[in-house]
Short mmCIF file of C-alpha atoms and ligand atoms in Angstrom, two decimals:
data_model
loop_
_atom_site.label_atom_id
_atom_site.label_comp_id
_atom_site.label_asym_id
_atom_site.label_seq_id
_atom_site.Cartn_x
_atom_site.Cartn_y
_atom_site.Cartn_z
CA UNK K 30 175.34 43.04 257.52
CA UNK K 31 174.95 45.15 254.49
CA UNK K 32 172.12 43.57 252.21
CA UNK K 33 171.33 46.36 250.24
CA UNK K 34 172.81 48.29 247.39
CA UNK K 35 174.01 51.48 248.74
CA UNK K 36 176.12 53.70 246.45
CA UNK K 37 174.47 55.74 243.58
CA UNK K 38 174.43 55.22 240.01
CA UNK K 39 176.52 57.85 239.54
CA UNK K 40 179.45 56.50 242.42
CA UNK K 41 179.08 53.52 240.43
CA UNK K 42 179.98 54.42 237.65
CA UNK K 43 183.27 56.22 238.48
CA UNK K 44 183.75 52.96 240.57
CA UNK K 45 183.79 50.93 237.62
CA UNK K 46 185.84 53.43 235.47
CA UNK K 47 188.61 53.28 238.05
CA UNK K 48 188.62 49.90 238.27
CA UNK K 49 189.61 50.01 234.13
CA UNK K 50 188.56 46.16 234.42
CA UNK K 51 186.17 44.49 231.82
CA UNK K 52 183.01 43.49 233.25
CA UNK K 53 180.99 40.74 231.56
CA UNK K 54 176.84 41.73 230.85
CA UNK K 55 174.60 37.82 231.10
CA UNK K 56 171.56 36.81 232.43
CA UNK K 57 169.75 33.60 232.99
CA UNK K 58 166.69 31.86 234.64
CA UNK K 59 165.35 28.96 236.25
CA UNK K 60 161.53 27.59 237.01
CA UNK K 61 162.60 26.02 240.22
CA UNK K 62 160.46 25.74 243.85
CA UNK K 63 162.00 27.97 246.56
CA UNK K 64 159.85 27.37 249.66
CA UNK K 65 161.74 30.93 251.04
CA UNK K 66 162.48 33.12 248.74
CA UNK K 67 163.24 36.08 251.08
CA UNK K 68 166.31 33.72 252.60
CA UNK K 69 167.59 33.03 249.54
CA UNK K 70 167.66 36.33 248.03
CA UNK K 71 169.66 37.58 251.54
CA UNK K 72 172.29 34.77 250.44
CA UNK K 73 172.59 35.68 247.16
CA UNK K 74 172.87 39.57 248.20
CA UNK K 75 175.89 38.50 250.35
CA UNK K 76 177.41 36.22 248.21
CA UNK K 77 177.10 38.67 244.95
CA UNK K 78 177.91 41.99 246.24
CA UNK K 79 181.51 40.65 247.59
CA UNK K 80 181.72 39.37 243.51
CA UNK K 81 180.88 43.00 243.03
CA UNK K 82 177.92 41.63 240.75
CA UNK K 83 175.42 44.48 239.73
CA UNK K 84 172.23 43.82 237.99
CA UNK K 85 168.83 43.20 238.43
CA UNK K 86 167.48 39.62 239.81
CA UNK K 87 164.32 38.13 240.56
CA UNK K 88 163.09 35.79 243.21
CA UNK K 89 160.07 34.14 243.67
CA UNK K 90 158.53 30.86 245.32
CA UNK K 91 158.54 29.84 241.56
CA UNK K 92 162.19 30.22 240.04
CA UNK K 93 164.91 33.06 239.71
CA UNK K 94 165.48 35.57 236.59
CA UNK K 95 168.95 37.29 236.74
CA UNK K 96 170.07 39.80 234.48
CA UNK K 97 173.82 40.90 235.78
CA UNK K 98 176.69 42.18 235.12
CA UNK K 99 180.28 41.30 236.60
CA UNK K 100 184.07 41.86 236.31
CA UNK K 101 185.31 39.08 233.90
CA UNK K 102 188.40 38.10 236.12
CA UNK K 103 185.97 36.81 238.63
CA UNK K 104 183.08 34.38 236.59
CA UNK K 105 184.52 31.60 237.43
CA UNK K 106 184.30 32.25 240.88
CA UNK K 107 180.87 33.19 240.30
CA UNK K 108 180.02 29.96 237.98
CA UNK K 109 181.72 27.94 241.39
CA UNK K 110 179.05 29.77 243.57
CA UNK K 111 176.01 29.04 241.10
CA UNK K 112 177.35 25.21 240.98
CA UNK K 113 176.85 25.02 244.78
CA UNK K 114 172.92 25.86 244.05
CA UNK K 115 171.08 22.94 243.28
CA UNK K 116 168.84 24.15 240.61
CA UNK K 117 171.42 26.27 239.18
CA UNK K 118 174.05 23.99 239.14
CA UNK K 119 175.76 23.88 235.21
CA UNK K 120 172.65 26.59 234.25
CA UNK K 121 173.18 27.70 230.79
CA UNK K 122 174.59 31.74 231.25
CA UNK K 123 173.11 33.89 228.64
CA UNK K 124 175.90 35.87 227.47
CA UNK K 125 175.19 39.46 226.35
CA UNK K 126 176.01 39.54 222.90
CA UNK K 127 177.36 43.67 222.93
CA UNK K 128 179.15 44.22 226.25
CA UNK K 129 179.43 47.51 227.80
CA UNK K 130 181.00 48.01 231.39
CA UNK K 131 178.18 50.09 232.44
CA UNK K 132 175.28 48.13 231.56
CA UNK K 133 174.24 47.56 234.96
CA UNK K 134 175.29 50.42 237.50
CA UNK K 135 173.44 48.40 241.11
CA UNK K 136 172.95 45.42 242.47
CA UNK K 137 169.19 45.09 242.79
CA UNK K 138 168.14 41.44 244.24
CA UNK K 139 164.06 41.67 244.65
CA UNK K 140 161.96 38.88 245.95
CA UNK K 141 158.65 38.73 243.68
CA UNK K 142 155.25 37.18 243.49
CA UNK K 143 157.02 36.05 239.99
CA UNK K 144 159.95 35.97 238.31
CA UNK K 145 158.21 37.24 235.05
CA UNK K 146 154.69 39.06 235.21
CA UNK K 147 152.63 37.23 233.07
CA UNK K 148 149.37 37.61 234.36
CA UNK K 149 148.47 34.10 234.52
CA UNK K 150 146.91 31.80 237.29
CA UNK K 151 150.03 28.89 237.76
CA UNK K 152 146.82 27.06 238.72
CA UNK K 153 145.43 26.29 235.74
CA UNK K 154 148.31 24.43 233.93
CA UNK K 155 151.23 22.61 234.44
CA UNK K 156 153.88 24.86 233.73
CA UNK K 157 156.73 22.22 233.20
CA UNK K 158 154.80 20.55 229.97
CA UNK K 159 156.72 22.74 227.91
CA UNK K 160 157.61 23.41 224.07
CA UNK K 161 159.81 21.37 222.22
CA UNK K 162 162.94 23.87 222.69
CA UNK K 163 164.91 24.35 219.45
CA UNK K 164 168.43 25.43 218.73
CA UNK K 165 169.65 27.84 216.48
CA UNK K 166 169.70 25.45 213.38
CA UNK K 167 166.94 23.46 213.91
CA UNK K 168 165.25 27.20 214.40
CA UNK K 169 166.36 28.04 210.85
CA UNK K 170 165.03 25.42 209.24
CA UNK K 171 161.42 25.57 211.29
CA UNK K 172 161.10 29.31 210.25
CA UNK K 173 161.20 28.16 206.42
CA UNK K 174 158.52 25.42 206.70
CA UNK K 175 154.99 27.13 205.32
CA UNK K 176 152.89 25.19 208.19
CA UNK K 177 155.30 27.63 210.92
CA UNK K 178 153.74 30.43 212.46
CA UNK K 179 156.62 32.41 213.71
CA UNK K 180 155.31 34.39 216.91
CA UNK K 181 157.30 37.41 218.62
CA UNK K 182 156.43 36.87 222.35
CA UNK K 183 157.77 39.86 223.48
CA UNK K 184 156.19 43.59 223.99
CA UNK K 185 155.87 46.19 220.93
CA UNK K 186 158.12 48.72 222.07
CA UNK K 187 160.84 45.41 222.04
CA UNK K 188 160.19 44.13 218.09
CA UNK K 189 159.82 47.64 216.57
CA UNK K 190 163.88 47.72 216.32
CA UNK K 191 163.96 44.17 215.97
CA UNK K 192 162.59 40.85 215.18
CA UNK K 193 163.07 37.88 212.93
CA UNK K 194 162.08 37.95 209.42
CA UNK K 195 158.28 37.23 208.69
CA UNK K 196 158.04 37.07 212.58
CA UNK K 197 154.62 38.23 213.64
CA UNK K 198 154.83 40.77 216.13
CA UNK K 199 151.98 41.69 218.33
CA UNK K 200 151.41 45.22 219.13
CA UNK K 201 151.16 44.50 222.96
CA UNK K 202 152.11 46.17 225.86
CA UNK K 203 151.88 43.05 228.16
CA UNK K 204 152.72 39.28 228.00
CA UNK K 205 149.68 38.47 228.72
CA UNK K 206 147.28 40.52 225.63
CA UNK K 207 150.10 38.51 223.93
CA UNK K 208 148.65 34.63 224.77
CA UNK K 209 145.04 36.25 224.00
CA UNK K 210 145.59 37.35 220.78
CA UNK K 211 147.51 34.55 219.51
CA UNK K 212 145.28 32.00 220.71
CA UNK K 213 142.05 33.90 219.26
CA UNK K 214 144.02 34.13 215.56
CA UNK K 215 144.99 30.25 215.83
CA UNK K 216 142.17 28.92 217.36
CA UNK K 217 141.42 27.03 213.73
CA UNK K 218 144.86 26.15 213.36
CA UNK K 219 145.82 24.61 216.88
CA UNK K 220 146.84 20.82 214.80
CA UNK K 221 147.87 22.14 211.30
CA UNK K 222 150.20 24.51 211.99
CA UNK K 223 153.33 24.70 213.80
CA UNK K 224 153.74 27.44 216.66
CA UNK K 225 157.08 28.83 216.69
CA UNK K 226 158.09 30.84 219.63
CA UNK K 227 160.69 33.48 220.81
CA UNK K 228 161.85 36.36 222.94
CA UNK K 229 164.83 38.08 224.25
CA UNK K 230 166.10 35.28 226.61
CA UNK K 231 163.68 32.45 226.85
CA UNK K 232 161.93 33.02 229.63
CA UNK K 233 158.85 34.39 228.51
CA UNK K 234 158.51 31.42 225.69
CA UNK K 235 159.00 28.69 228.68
CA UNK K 236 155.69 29.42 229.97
CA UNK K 237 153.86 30.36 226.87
CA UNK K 238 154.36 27.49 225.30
CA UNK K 239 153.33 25.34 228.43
CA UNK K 240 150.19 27.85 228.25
CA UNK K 241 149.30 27.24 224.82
CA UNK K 242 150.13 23.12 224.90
CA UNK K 243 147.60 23.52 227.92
CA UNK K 244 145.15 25.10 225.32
CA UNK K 245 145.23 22.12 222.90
CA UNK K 246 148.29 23.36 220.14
CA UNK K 247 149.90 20.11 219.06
CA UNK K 248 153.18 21.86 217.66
CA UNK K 249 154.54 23.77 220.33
CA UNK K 250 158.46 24.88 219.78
CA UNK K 251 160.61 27.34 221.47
CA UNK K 252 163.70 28.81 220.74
CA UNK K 253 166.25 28.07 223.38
CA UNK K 254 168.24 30.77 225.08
CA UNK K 255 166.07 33.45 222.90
CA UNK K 256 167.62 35.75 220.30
CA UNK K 257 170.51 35.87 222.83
CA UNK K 258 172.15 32.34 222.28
CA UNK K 259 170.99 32.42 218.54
CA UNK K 260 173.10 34.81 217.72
CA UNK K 261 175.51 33.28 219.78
CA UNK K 262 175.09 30.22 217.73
CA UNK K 263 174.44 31.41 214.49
CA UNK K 264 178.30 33.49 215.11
CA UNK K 265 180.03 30.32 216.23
CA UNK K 266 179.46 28.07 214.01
CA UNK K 267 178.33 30.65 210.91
CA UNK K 268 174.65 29.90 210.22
CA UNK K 269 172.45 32.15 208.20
CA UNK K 270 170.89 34.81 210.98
CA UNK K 271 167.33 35.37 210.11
CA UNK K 272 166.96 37.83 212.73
CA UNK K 273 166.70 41.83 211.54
CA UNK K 274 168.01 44.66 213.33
CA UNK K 275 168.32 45.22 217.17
CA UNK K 276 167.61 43.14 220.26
CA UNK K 277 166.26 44.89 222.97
CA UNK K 278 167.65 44.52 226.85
CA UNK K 279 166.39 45.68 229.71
CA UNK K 280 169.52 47.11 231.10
CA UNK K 281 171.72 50.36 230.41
CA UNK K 282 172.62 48.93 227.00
CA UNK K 283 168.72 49.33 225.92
CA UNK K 284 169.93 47.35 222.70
CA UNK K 285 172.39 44.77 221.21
CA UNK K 286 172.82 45.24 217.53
CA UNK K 287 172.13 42.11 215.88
CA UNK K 288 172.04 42.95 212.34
CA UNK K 289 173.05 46.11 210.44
CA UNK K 290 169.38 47.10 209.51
CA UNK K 291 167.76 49.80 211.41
CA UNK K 292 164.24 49.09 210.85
CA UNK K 293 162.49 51.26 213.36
CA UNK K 294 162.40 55.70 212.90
CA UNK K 295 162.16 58.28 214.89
CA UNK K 296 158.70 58.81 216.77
CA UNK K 297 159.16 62.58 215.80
CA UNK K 298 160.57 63.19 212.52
CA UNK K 299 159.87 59.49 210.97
CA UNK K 300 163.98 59.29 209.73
CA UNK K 301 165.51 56.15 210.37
CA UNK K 302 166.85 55.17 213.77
CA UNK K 303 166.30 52.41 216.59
CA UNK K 304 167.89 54.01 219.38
CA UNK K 305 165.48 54.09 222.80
CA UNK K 306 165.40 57.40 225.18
CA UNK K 307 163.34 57.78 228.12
CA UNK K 308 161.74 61.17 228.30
CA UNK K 309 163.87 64.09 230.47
CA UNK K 310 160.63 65.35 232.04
CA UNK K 311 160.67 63.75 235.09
CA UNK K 312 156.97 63.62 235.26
CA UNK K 313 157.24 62.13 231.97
CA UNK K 314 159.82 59.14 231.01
CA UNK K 315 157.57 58.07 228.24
CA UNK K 316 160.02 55.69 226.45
CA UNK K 317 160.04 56.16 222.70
CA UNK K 318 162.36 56.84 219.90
CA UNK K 319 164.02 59.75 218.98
CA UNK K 320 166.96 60.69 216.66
CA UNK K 321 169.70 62.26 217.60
CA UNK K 322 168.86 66.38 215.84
CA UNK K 323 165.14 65.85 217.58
CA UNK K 324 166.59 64.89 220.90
CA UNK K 325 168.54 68.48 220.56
CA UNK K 326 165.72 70.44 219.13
CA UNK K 327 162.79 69.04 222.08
CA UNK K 328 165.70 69.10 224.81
CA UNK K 329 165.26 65.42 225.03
CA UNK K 330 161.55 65.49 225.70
CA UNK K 331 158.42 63.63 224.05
CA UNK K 332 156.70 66.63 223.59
CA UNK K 333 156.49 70.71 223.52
CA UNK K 334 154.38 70.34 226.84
CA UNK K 335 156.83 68.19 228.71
CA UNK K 336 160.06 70.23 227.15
CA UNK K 337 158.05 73.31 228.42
CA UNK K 338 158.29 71.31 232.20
CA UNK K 339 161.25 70.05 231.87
CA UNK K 340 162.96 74.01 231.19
CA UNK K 341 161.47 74.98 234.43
CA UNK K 342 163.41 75.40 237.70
CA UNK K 343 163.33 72.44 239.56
CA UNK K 344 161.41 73.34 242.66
CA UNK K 345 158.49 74.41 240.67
CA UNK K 346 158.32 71.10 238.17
CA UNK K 347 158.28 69.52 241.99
CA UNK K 348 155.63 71.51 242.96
CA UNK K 349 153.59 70.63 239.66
CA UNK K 350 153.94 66.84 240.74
CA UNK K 351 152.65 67.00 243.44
CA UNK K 352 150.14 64.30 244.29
CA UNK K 353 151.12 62.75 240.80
CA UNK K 354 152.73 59.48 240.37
CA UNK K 355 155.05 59.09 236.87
CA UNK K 356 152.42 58.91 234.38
CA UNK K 357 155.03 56.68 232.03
CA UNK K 358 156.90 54.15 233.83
CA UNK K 359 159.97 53.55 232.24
CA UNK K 360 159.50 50.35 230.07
CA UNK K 361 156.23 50.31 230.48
CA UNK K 362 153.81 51.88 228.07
CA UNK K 363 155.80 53.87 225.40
CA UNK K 364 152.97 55.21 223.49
CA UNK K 365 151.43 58.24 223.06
CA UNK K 366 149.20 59.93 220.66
CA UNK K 367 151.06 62.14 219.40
CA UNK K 368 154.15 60.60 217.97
CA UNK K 369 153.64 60.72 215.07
CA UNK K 370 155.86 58.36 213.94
CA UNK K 371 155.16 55.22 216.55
CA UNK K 372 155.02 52.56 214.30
CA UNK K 373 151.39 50.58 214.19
CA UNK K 374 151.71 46.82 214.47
CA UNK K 375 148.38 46.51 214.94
CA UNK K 376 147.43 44.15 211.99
CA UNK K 377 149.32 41.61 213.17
CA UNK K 378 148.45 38.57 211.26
CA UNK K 379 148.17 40.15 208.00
CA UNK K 380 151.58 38.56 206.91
CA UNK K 381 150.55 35.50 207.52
CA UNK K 382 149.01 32.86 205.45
CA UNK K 383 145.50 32.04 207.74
CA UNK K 384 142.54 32.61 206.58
CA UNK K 385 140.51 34.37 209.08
CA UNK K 386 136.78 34.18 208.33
ZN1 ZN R 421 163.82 62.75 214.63
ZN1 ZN R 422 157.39 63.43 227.95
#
């Protein structure tokens, strides 16, 4: 039995251009126990790949996290298959608010120690004392009252292109530096002020704000789905949208375009522009930002040194690898020194009315 994901990207792609059918980009999660994870991910594998579902799903003792992508002619059949899952039975689906066909190109189930990597000992807290979660309306009005402190809870390389207005947006590269940070900066403030939470999906803000109830804040609230179903809301039934600018995925998209704004530039020249590239040099793949006339002039690269690689035949950049491992993983970092351009967001509570002494 196949229970792997065996054609290429590339394949894929002419697969789905054949096909000419519109595929439908979602994701969702669940906290949920799953005493074998490894059984459960083979099931889904079978089930999903006959769907001709492509994405990228998590599995762990402690929930699922699915970001997918399937033809729209068959989600119902898909919705019946997630129905006959107890914990996933009438789940809210995240639907992607751009769609492109090719947003997900494989089918990549993957049984993990989590379904997010957060860094945190479940131990210490009870994970399912959550936030009060808020919808988009109720969001709207939080976000005005002075006593909110808006918090970003997602990484730095995600709010640079965009985040909601007077959101605070900490220049992190993990989840984790994230609960740190905020709890050091509100440590005075844990009755008196209300914590207001968000990120792409939800996920990340479902265990944050357990985390931070579990260290004493009184006014814990979430925003429900993430910036996904806000702006899901906020188009169906015509609310204000407070949010500015792009929201980043993690999939081929890179970005949905929630807003017109384009509040990021390029890490090279500094012009406008809040589109993501990974860089070509394989050794490299430093993700950053670069307009469209510096992507031509460096070749697609993040630097002269890795455009110089990059220009070489391939057997010798192979041989200058050698006994190297990717020194930016893709999504990972995205800094380097000398962009020039890579926005700081270092100072990140110097929006904000607290008084830090
Ligand atoms: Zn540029
Ligand atoms: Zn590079």
């Amino acid at each position: 039995m196949q229970l792997y994901n065996k054609l290429s990207a590339k394949e894929r792609a002419e697969l789905i251009e054949k096909a000419g059918k519109d595929r439908l980009t979602l994701s969702f999660y669940q906290y949920a126990k799953i005493t074998n994870p490894q059984e459960f991910r083979d099931q889904l594998f079978i089930v999903w790949d006959k769907l001709d579902v492509l994405g990228r799903i998590y599995v762990a003792k402690e929930g699922i996290n699915g970001q997918l992508s399937l033809p729209a002619d068959r989600f119902n059949e898909f919705k019946a298959h997630l129905d006959t899952i107890s914990f996933l039975k009438g789940i809210r689906l995240n639907i992607a608010v751009e769609q492109d066909n090719m947003s997900f190109l494989k089918l990549k189930v993957k049984v993990r120690h989590k379904i997010v990597a957060d860094g945190l000992n479940d131990d210490t807290f009870d994970v399912t004392n959550k936030g009060i979660h808020v919808d988009a309306d109720k969001f709207n009005e939080l976000i005005e009252d002075e006593k909110t402190v808006l918090v970003d809870m997602r990484n730095h390389y995600e709010s640079e292109i965009g985040h909601f207005k007077n959101a605070v947006t900490p220049d992190v590269d993990t989840f984790r530096e994230s609960l740190d940070i905020i709890e050091e900066d509100l440590k005075d403030h844990k009755e008196d002020k209300n914590l207001v939470m968000y990120c792409t999906g939800g996920i990340r803000c479902e265990k944050a704000s357990a985390y931070f109830k579990h260290k004493g804040f009184k006014n814990v609230f979430q925003l429900e789905g993430g910036i996904i179903e806000y702006t899901r809301q906020v188009n169906e039934n015509n609310l204000d949208n407070k949010f500015i600018g792009k929201n980043f995925v993690f999939d081929e998209r890179r970005a949905e375009k929630i807003s017109d704004d384009v509040i990021a530039q390029c890490h090279q020249c500094g012009e406008p522009f809040d589109v993501h590239t990974n860089c070509a040099n394989d050794a490299c793949h430093l993700l950053f930002i670069q307009c469209d006339a510096c992507k031509e002039k460096m070749n697609n690269c993040c630097s002269t040194n890795c455009k110089e690689i990059h220009a070489l035949p391939f057997e010798e950049q192979k041989a200058l690898r050698k006994g190297q491992s990717n020194s930016n993983d893709i999504f990972k970092k995205g800094r380097a020194d000398y962009l020039p351009y890579k926005k700081d967001l270092r100072n990140i509570f110097e929006n904000l009315k607290v008084d830090k002494k």
